[in-house]
Amino acid sequence: MIKVDFSNSQIEQEIKKFDKNKVKAVHQMIEQKTGVGNDFLGWVDYPEDFDKTEYLKMKKVAQNLQKEIDVLLVVSIGGSYLGARAANEMINGLFPTNKVKLIFVGNTISSTYTQQVFEYLKDKEFGIVNISKSGTTTEPGIAFRVYEKQLIDLKGKEIAKKRIIAVTDKAKGALKQLATAEGYETFTIPDDIGGRFSVFSPVGLFPLLVCGIDTDAMFAGAKQAMKDLKNEQNSAYDYAVARYILNTQKGYKCETLVAYELQMQMFTEWWKQLFGESEGKDGVGLFPTSCIFSTDLHSLGQFIQEGTKNVLFETIIDIKKPNLDLNVPKTQADLDGLNYLTTKTFHQINQTALLGVIDAHANEGKVPNIILEFDKMDAEMFGYAAYWFMKACAMSGYLLGINPFNQPGVEVYKTNMFKLLKKPGF
Ligand code: PA5
């Protein structure tokens, strides 16, 4: 479901010549769970060995909730947040017609945003899913307090109890304790799966079930990717090798993930977190950035074409089949001179733009381009692509010699903030 094209990467030969034994050794570290951070490799087999009983229960709870609410507030940040948002937008688009709308909160400390959502909810029937593995993360923690109180004030404790769900650690942690004390339904984040690798766990599944996404199809896609990537020779590892060569041998510092569909924007955000938090440590790693074309061709496109060289390369997601398509209407006067496009659909024009831009950036601009062809944008494709990138990320991180599954650097800001806020113990 993903076809990789390195013909504009400038390193086609280097990729072919790359040490296969190195890739094989890392593959074994991932599959046999022998590498550093191996206690966080639960995601590798998860699309097959996930808890089926809990999945059925989640479906039931989601169905019941759908009958009662118009809005599900998803309270979470980082890896507990981005997967569900990326999947929802990629699959449903930016104006979904589903009965239940997802609103993401707790991913910011912005007072304006938090209060605006509060105002918006005043005449809505809403529920809350609070997703946090640790249960102590500041941003979702304080947001949850606001909306839990709002729901109780509006609907009373009994109704609120039925509409609040916690997704958290199995036994320990503050959120588990709170949920048990209040009688909220809880679903479990497996111990051996970290936030940014957790989209197939209840972290992603529960909100996606409530907004009506076909999670069975998502699992089918993930399982297909699992199968396709079981062998050490596969396209995800080729992609990992390509970015490793561009970074460590050719000196590139940034990778820009480009999509030509606005509804892929949050997918690129999910990807940025996956790679940025996994690789950026011990003074190494590519800085992941993203663009949506042709939107950003009218801004960052100038820099990519003619700005500082040998800084960034592009990875392009080329969606072959759009969810919808339409023709360009003809006008009698043709004052803007665009009637020549009326024999083509928007998607055909978008695809032509993609070809022209690759030629401009890769050939004239000398910016290496890696092309990833995606068949479509549905639940199956999301499942396939998310798993594919996770596997590529594990390979990438281990090639760099770092632990892809921790994030010690994010503690520094937290400690400073806690000191300034006078948190007890800091
Ligand atoms: O990828 C990660 O592990 C992080 O981004 C976490 O998901 C994020 O910090 C949120 O953590 P928690 O789920 O404990 O609230």
Short mmCIF file of C-alpha atoms and ligand atoms in Angstrom, two decimals:
data_model
loop_
_atom_site.label_atom_id
_atom_site.label_comp_id
_atom_site.label_asym_id
_atom_site.label_seq_id
_atom_site.Cartn_x
_atom_site.Cartn_y
_atom_site.Cartn_z
CA MET A 1 0.00 0.00 0.00
CA ILE A 2 3.09 2.25 0.12
CA LYS A 3 5.41 2.39 -2.86
CA VAL A 4 8.75 4.12 -2.36
CA ASP A 5 10.54 5.92 -5.18
CA PHE A 6 14.16 6.97 -4.63
CA SER A 7 14.84 8.07 -8.22
CA ASN A 8 15.01 11.75 -7.15
CA SER A 9 16.85 11.16 -3.87
CA GLN A 10 20.40 11.63 -5.26
CA ILE A 11 21.45 8.55 -3.26
CA GLU A 12 19.81 5.66 -5.12
CA GLN A 13 23.11 3.82 -5.51
CA GLU A 14 24.19 4.41 -1.89
CA ILE A 15 20.87 2.94 -0.69
CA LYS A 16 21.42 -0.18 -2.81
CA LYS A 17 24.99 -0.53 -1.53
CA PHE A 18 24.14 0.02 2.15
CA ASP A 19 25.39 -2.71 4.48
CA LYS A 20 22.57 -5.32 4.56
CA ASN A 21 24.03 -6.97 7.65
CA LYS A 22 23.61 -3.75 9.60
CA VAL A 23 19.93 -3.61 8.65
CA LYS A 24 19.53 -7.30 9.46
CA ALA A 25 21.13 -6.82 12.89
CA VAL A 26 18.79 -3.93 13.74
CA HIS A 27 15.80 -5.88 12.38
CA GLN A 28 16.62 -8.67 14.81
CA MET A 29 16.96 -6.18 17.66
CA ILE A 30 13.43 -4.97 16.89
CA GLU A 31 11.81 -8.36 16.29
CA GLN A 32 13.56 -10.22 19.11
CA LYS A 33 13.36 -7.22 21.43
CA THR A 34 17.05 -7.21 22.32
CA GLY A 35 17.94 -3.54 21.71
CA VAL A 36 18.07 -0.62 24.12
CA GLY A 37 14.54 0.42 25.14
CA ASN A 38 13.29 -3.12 24.44
CA ASP A 39 10.67 -2.86 27.19
CA PHE A 40 8.79 -0.45 24.88
CA LEU A 41 8.48 -2.70 21.84
CA GLY A 42 4.96 -3.93 22.61
CA TRP A 43 3.66 -2.12 19.51
CA VAL A 44 5.55 -4.48 17.14
CA ASP A 45 3.09 -7.39 17.52
CA TYR A 46 0.18 -5.38 18.91
CA PRO A 47 -2.02 -5.34 15.77
CA GLU A 48 -2.26 -9.13 16.18
CA ASP A 49 -1.98 -9.76 19.88
CA PHE A 50 -4.08 -6.88 21.28
CA ASP A 51 -6.68 -7.61 23.97
CA LYS A 52 -9.76 -8.66 21.95
CA THR A 53 -12.07 -8.71 24.98
CA GLU A 54 -11.19 -5.14 25.87
CA TYR A 55 -11.67 -4.13 22.21
CA LEU A 56 -15.23 -5.53 22.21
CA LYS A 57 -15.97 -3.73 25.46
CA MET A 58 -14.62 -0.49 24.00
CA LYS A 59 -16.93 -0.89 20.98
CA LYS A 60 -19.94 -1.32 23.27
CA VAL A 61 -19.09 1.67 25.47
CA ALA A 62 -18.43 3.78 22.35
CA GLN A 63 -21.79 2.77 20.82
CA ASN A 64 -23.68 3.69 23.98
CA LEU A 65 -21.89 7.01 24.21
CA GLN A 66 -22.65 7.80 20.56
CA LYS A 67 -26.37 7.67 21.39
CA GLU A 68 -26.00 10.33 24.08
CA ILE A 69 -23.46 12.88 22.89
CA ASP A 70 -22.67 15.24 19.99
CA VAL A 71 -19.12 16.06 21.09
CA LEU A 72 -16.36 13.94 22.59
CA LEU A 73 -13.67 15.95 24.32
CA VAL A 74 -10.35 14.17 23.94
CA VAL A 75 -8.14 15.34 26.81
CA SER A 76 -4.50 14.44 26.09
CA ILE A 77 -1.13 15.62 24.79
CA GLY A 78 1.82 14.33 22.76
CA GLY A 79 1.63 10.66 21.91
CA SER A 80 -1.64 10.34 23.81
CA TYR A 81 -3.18 12.94 21.47
CA LEU A 82 -1.71 13.11 17.97
CA GLY A 83 -2.53 9.62 16.67
CA ALA A 84 -6.30 9.91 17.09
CA ARG A 85 -6.34 13.41 15.63
CA ALA A 86 -4.18 12.38 12.65
CA ALA A 87 -6.36 9.34 11.94
CA ASN A 88 -9.64 11.23 12.31
CA GLU A 89 -8.60 14.00 9.90
CA MET A 90 -6.91 11.72 7.37
CA ILE A 91 -9.91 9.39 7.20
CA ASN A 92 -12.89 11.70 7.78
CA GLY A 93 -11.53 14.91 6.30
CA LEU A 94 -11.82 18.37 7.83
CA PHE A 95 -15.63 18.62 7.70
CA PRO A 96 -16.74 15.19 8.91
CA THR A 97 -20.40 14.25 8.75
CA ASN A 98 -20.25 11.83 11.68
CA LYS A 99 -22.69 12.33 14.51
CA VAL A 100 -20.02 12.77 17.16
CA LYS A 101 -17.43 15.48 16.68
CA LEU A 102 -14.02 15.16 18.38
CA ILE A 103 -12.60 18.22 20.11
CA PHE A 104 -9.02 17.95 21.34
CA VAL A 105 -8.15 19.72 24.57
CA GLY A 106 -5.40 19.38 27.17
CA ASN A 107 -2.74 19.71 24.46
CA THR A 108 -2.12 23.36 25.41
CA ILE A 109 -2.11 25.65 28.43
CA SER A 110 -3.74 28.44 26.40
CA SER A 111 -6.38 30.10 28.56
CA THR A 112 -8.18 31.47 25.50
CA TYR A 113 -8.52 28.09 23.82
CA THR A 114 -9.54 26.35 27.03
CA GLN A 115 -12.20 28.96 27.80
CA GLN A 116 -13.45 29.08 24.19
CA VAL A 117 -14.08 25.34 24.24
CA PHE A 118 -15.83 25.77 27.61
CA GLU A 119 -18.16 28.40 26.08
CA TYR A 120 -18.77 26.24 23.00
CA LEU A 121 -19.80 23.28 25.17
CA LYS A 122 -22.46 25.18 27.11
CA ASP A 123 -25.32 24.03 24.87
CA LYS A 124 -23.78 20.74 23.71
CA GLU A 125 -24.27 17.15 24.81
CA PHE A 126 -20.71 16.11 25.49
CA GLY A 127 -18.60 13.33 26.93
CA ILE A 128 -14.95 13.23 27.95
CA VAL A 129 -12.16 10.75 27.37
CA ASN A 130 -9.13 11.53 29.50
CA ILE A 131 -6.05 9.86 28.03
CA SER A 132 -2.79 9.88 29.94
CA LYS A 133 -0.44 7.01 30.59
CA SER A 134 1.21 8.67 33.58
CA GLY A 135 -1.92 10.47 34.73
CA THR A 136 0.21 13.33 36.02
CA THR A 137 0.87 15.36 32.86
CA THR A 138 0.12 19.01 33.61
CA GLU A 139 -1.66 20.11 30.41
CA PRO A 140 -4.35 17.38 30.22
CA GLY A 141 -4.55 17.27 34.03
CA ILE A 142 -5.66 20.88 34.45
CA ALA A 143 -7.89 20.79 31.36
CA PHE A 144 -9.67 17.69 32.67
CA ARG A 145 -10.46 19.45 35.92
CA VAL A 146 -12.19 22.26 33.98
CA TYR A 147 -14.37 20.05 31.76
CA GLU A 148 -15.11 17.37 34.36
CA LYS A 149 -16.48 20.12 36.63
CA GLN A 150 -18.43 21.64 33.72
CA LEU A 151 -20.05 18.32 32.86
CA ILE A 152 -20.96 17.58 36.47
CA ASP A 153 -22.34 21.12 36.91
CA LEU A 154 -24.42 20.83 33.73
CA LYS A 155 -25.62 17.24 33.98
CA GLY A 156 -25.11 16.05 37.54
CA LYS A 157 -22.76 13.39 38.86
CA GLU A 158 -24.69 10.33 37.67
CA ILE A 159 -24.83 11.33 34.00
CA ALA A 160 -21.24 12.64 34.10
CA LYS A 161 -20.10 9.30 35.48
CA LYS A 162 -21.53 7.54 32.40
CA ARG A 163 -19.97 10.03 30.02
CA ILE A 164 -16.40 10.15 31.37
CA ILE A 165 -13.89 7.50 30.33
CA ALA A 166 -10.25 7.20 31.31
CA VAL A 167 -7.55 5.61 29.18
CA THR A 168 -4.48 5.05 31.32
CA ASP A 169 -2.01 2.71 32.91
CA LYS A 170 -3.38 -0.68 34.05
CA ALA A 171 -2.83 -0.41 37.78
CA LYS A 172 -0.69 2.46 38.94
CA GLY A 173 -0.90 6.18 38.34
CA ALA A 174 -3.02 9.10 39.39
CA LEU A 175 -5.63 8.83 36.64
CA LYS A 176 -6.30 5.17 37.40
CA GLN A 177 -6.84 6.05 41.04
CA LEU A 178 -9.12 8.95 40.17
CA ALA A 179 -11.17 6.86 37.72
CA THR A 180 -11.57 4.07 40.25
CA ALA A 181 -12.60 6.51 42.97
CA GLU A 182 -15.18 8.23 40.73
CA GLY A 183 -16.44 5.05 39.05
CA TYR A 184 -15.37 6.06 35.52
CA GLU A 185 -14.95 3.33 32.89
CA THR A 186 -11.26 2.75 32.17
CA PHE A 187 -9.31 1.22 29.30
CA THR A 188 -5.70 0.22 29.48
CA ILE A 189 -2.55 1.52 27.84
CA PRO A 190 -0.17 -1.46 27.76
CA ASP A 191 2.99 -1.04 29.87
CA ASP A 192 5.26 -1.85 26.93
CA ILE A 193 3.87 0.76 24.51
CA GLY A 194 5.02 4.39 24.70
CA GLY A 195 2.83 7.36 23.77
CA ARG A 196 3.94 7.97 20.18
CA PHE A 197 3.67 4.27 19.34
CA SER A 198 0.22 3.90 20.92
CA VAL A 199 -2.31 4.81 18.21
CA PHE A 200 -3.55 1.19 17.85
CA SER A 201 -4.07 0.86 21.61
CA PRO A 202 -7.13 2.33 23.40
CA VAL A 203 -5.32 5.70 23.21
CA GLY A 204 -6.26 5.98 19.54
CA LEU A 205 -8.99 3.37 19.34
CA PHE A 206 -11.48 4.73 21.83
CA PRO A 207 -11.91 8.24 20.41
CA LEU A 208 -11.87 6.83 16.87
CA LEU A 209 -14.61 4.33 17.72
CA VAL A 210 -16.77 7.09 19.19
CA CYS A 211 -16.47 9.22 16.04
CA GLY A 212 -17.42 6.26 13.89
CA ILE A 213 -14.14 5.22 12.29
CA ASP A 214 -13.84 1.66 11.04
CA THR A 215 -11.13 0.51 13.46
CA ASP A 216 -11.39 -3.08 12.16
CA ALA A 217 -10.20 -1.76 8.79
CA MET A 218 -7.45 0.18 10.58
CA PHE A 219 -6.26 -3.03 12.24
CA ALA A 220 -6.47 -4.82 8.88
CA GLY A 221 -4.11 -2.21 7.40
CA ALA A 222 -1.73 -2.44 10.35
CA LYS A 223 -1.72 -6.25 10.14
CA GLN A 224 -0.93 -6.08 6.43
CA ALA A 225 2.00 -3.76 7.18
CA MET A 226 3.17 -6.13 9.94
CA LYS A 227 3.19 -8.93 7.39
CA ASP A 228 4.92 -6.89 4.68
CA LEU A 229 7.61 -5.69 7.10
CA LYS A 230 8.38 -9.01 8.83
CA ASN A 231 11.35 -9.61 6.58
CA GLU A 232 14.54 -7.53 6.88
CA GLN A 233 14.22 -6.39 3.26
CA ASN A 234 11.33 -3.99 3.11
CA SER A 235 10.37 -0.49 1.99
CA ALA A 236 10.15 1.00 5.51
CA TYR A 237 13.74 0.01 6.22
CA ASP A 238 14.83 1.36 2.81
CA TYR A 239 13.27 4.69 3.77
CA ALA A 240 15.07 4.57 7.15
CA VAL A 241 18.38 3.83 5.41
CA ALA A 242 17.83 6.68 2.92
CA ARG A 243 17.24 9.26 5.65
CA TYR A 244 20.22 7.86 7.61
CA ILE A 245 22.51 8.28 4.57
CA LEU A 246 21.22 11.79 3.82
CA ASN A 247 21.72 12.77 7.46
CA THR A 248 25.00 11.13 8.46
CA GLN A 249 26.84 10.87 5.12
CA LYS A 250 25.49 13.82 3.13
CA GLY A 251 25.09 16.26 6.00
CA TYR A 252 21.35 17.04 5.76
CA LYS A 253 19.89 18.29 9.03
CA CYS A 254 16.13 18.48 8.33
CA GLU A 255 13.51 16.30 6.69
CA THR A 256 10.32 17.95 5.47
CA LEU A 257 7.33 15.66 5.10
CA VAL A 258 5.12 17.03 2.34
CA ALA A 259 1.52 16.14 1.55
CA TYR A 260 -0.78 17.55 -1.10
CA GLU A 261 -3.95 17.07 0.96
CA LEU A 262 -4.99 19.44 3.78
CA GLN A 263 -6.52 16.54 5.68
CA MET A 264 -3.01 15.02 5.96
CA GLN A 265 -1.70 17.96 8.00
CA MET A 266 -2.24 16.27 11.36
CA PHE A 267 -0.72 13.08 9.98
CA THR A 268 2.44 15.10 9.33
CA GLU A 269 2.22 16.43 12.92
CA TRP A 270 1.96 12.84 14.21
CA TRP A 271 4.98 11.91 12.08
CA LYS A 272 6.96 14.90 13.40
CA GLN A 273 6.38 13.78 16.97
CA LEU A 274 7.17 10.16 16.17
CA PHE A 275 10.54 10.94 14.60
CA GLY A 276 11.45 14.09 16.54
CA GLU A 277 10.90 12.65 20.00
CA SER A 278 12.33 9.27 19.06
CA GLU A 279 15.54 10.39 17.35
CA GLY A 280 16.43 13.82 18.68
CA LYS A 281 18.77 12.94 21.52
CA ASP A 282 22.47 12.54 22.34
CA GLY A 283 23.20 15.35 19.85
CA VAL A 284 21.94 13.46 16.78
CA GLY A 285 18.85 13.14 14.58
CA LEU A 286 17.11 14.90 11.71
CA PHE A 287 14.85 17.82 12.61
CA PRO A 288 11.41 16.83 11.24
CA THR A 289 9.36 19.58 9.64
CA SER A 290 6.31 19.48 7.38
CA CYS A 291 4.56 21.30 4.56
CA ILE A 292 1.24 21.06 2.79
CA PHE A 293 1.51 21.77 -0.92
CA SER A 294 0.46 23.61 -2.91
CA THR A 295 -0.48 25.84 0.09
CA ASP A 296 3.12 26.16 1.29
CA LEU A 297 4.51 26.55 -2.21
CA HIS A 298 3.28 30.11 -1.79
CA SER A 299 5.42 30.52 1.35
CA LEU A 300 8.19 28.00 2.22
CA GLY A 301 8.37 26.84 -1.40
CA GLN A 302 10.65 29.81 -2.12
CA PHE A 303 13.15 28.69 0.55
CA ILE A 304 13.10 25.07 -0.59
CA GLN A 305 13.72 26.12 -4.20
CA GLU A 306 16.43 28.71 -3.70
CA GLY A 307 17.34 29.04 0.01
CA THR A 308 20.28 27.58 1.97
CA LYS A 309 21.33 24.28 0.39
CA ASN A 310 22.24 20.97 2.00
CA VAL A 311 19.99 21.66 4.97
CA LEU A 312 16.77 19.90 4.16
CA PHE A 313 15.46 17.12 1.98
CA GLU A 314 11.84 16.37 1.18
CA THR A 315 9.75 13.23 1.64
CA ILE A 316 6.58 13.51 -0.42
CA ILE A 317 3.35 11.66 0.33
CA ASP A 318 1.63 11.16 -3.01
CA ILE A 319 -2.02 10.13 -2.47
CA LYS A 320 -3.12 8.28 -5.59
CA LYS A 321 -6.87 8.18 -5.01
CA PRO A 322 -8.60 11.18 -3.39
CA ASN A 323 -11.71 10.68 -1.26
CA LEU A 324 -13.61 13.16 -3.45
CA ASP A 325 -12.95 14.88 -6.76
CA LEU A 326 -14.52 17.61 -8.91
CA ASN A 327 -14.15 19.44 -12.18
CA VAL A 328 -13.12 23.05 -12.75
CA PRO A 329 -16.19 24.96 -14.05
CA LYS A 330 -16.00 26.66 -17.44
CA THR A 331 -16.78 30.39 -17.76
CA GLN A 332 -17.91 32.14 -20.91
CA ALA A 333 -15.54 35.10 -20.72
CA ASP A 334 -12.50 33.17 -19.42
CA LEU A 335 -11.08 36.44 -18.05
CA ASP A 336 -8.64 34.61 -15.75
CA GLY A 337 -7.48 32.38 -18.62
CA LEU A 338 -8.21 29.20 -16.67
CA ASN A 339 -10.63 27.53 -19.11
CA TYR A 340 -7.74 25.35 -20.30
CA LEU A 341 -8.09 23.46 -17.00
CA THR A 342 -11.76 22.58 -17.44
CA THR A 343 -11.02 19.22 -19.06
CA LYS A 344 -9.21 18.13 -15.88
CA THR A 345 -10.33 17.36 -12.34
CA PHE A 346 -8.84 19.07 -9.27
CA HIS A 347 -7.04 15.84 -8.39
CA GLN A 348 -5.50 15.60 -11.85
CA ILE A 349 -4.25 19.18 -11.48
CA ASN A 350 -2.93 18.41 -7.97
CA GLN A 351 -1.08 15.35 -9.30
CA THR A 352 0.38 17.39 -12.14
CA ALA A 353 1.52 20.06 -9.66
CA LEU A 354 3.25 17.30 -7.67
CA LEU A 355 5.21 16.18 -10.74
CA GLY A 356 6.19 19.73 -11.63
CA VAL A 357 7.28 20.50 -8.07
CA ILE A 358 9.43 17.36 -7.78
CA ASP A 359 11.16 18.35 -11.00
CA ALA A 360 11.65 21.94 -9.78
CA HIS A 361 12.89 21.04 -6.29
CA ALA A 362 14.92 17.92 -7.04
CA ASN A 363 16.41 18.77 -10.43
CA GLU A 364 16.73 22.55 -10.43
CA GLY A 365 16.79 23.13 -6.68
CA LYS A 366 19.05 20.11 -6.00
CA VAL A 367 16.93 19.13 -2.99
CA PRO A 368 16.78 15.33 -2.55
CA ASN A 369 13.21 14.01 -2.86
CA ILE A 370 11.90 10.69 -1.57
CA ILE A 371 8.42 9.84 -2.87
CA LEU A 372 6.00 7.68 -0.88
CA GLU A 373 2.98 6.64 -2.92
CA PHE A 374 -0.09 6.02 -0.74
CA ASP A 375 -3.04 4.24 -2.40
CA LYS A 376 -5.76 6.28 -0.64
CA MET A 377 -6.82 8.01 2.60
CA ASP A 378 -9.02 5.63 4.59
CA ALA A 379 -8.84 3.64 7.82
CA GLU A 380 -6.98 0.73 6.25
CA MET A 381 -4.39 3.08 4.73
CA PHE A 382 -3.96 4.92 8.04
CA GLY A 383 -3.33 1.61 9.82
CA TYR A 384 -0.82 0.55 7.21
CA ALA A 385 1.00 3.90 7.09
CA ALA A 386 1.16 4.41 10.87
CA TYR A 387 2.67 0.96 11.40
CA TRP A 388 5.04 1.46 8.43
CA PHE A 389 6.41 4.72 9.86
CA MET A 390 6.77 3.24 13.36
CA LYS A 391 8.86 0.40 11.99
CA ALA A 392 10.94 2.85 9.94
CA CYS A 393 11.41 5.00 13.04
CA ALA A 394 12.67 2.08 15.14
CA MET A 395 15.16 1.18 12.37
CA SER A 396 16.24 4.83 12.03
CA GLY A 397 16.78 5.32 15.74
CA TYR A 398 18.80 2.14 16.16
CA LEU A 399 20.92 2.98 13.09
CA LEU A 400 21.78 6.26 14.83
CA GLY A 401 22.74 4.33 17.96
CA ILE A 402 20.17 5.93 20.24
CA ASN A 403 17.20 4.63 22.26
CA PRO A 404 14.17 5.52 20.09
CA PHE A 405 11.68 4.79 22.86
CA ASN A 406 12.52 7.29 25.59
CA GLN A 407 12.30 11.10 25.79
CA PRO A 408 14.57 12.25 28.63
CA GLY A 409 14.91 15.74 27.10
CA VAL A 410 11.28 16.70 27.68
CA GLU A 411 11.83 16.61 31.44
CA VAL A 412 14.07 19.71 31.40
CA TYR A 413 11.30 22.19 30.63
CA LYS A 414 8.97 20.44 33.05
CA THR A 415 11.45 20.74 35.93
CA ASN A 416 12.01 24.45 35.22
CA MET A 417 8.29 25.10 34.93
CA PHE A 418 7.55 23.19 38.14
CA LYS A 419 10.22 25.16 40.02
CA LEU A 420 8.75 28.44 38.78
CA LEU A 421 5.22 27.30 39.63
CA LYS A 422 6.45 26.20 43.08
CA LYS A 423 5.22 22.63 42.69
CA PRO A 424 5.85 20.81 45.97
CA GLY A 425 9.12 18.88 45.78
CA PHE A 426 10.71 21.09 43.07
O1 PA5 B 1 5.33 9.92 23.18
C1 PA5 B 1 5.30 10.09 24.39
O2 PA5 B 1 5.62 9.21 25.21
C2 PA5 B 1 4.89 11.43 24.98
O3 PA5 B 1 4.63 12.35 23.97
C3 PA5 B 1 3.63 11.27 25.85
O4 PA5 B 1 2.63 10.65 25.09
C4 PA5 B 1 3.12 12.61 26.38
O5 PA5 B 1 4.10 13.25 27.11
C5 PA5 B 1 1.88 12.43 27.24
O6 PA5 B 1 2.14 11.59 28.32
P1 PA5 B 1 0.99 10.94 29.19
O7 PA5 B 1 0.23 9.99 28.33
O8 PA5 B 1 1.69 10.26 30.32
O9 PA5 B 1 0.11 12.08 29.66
#
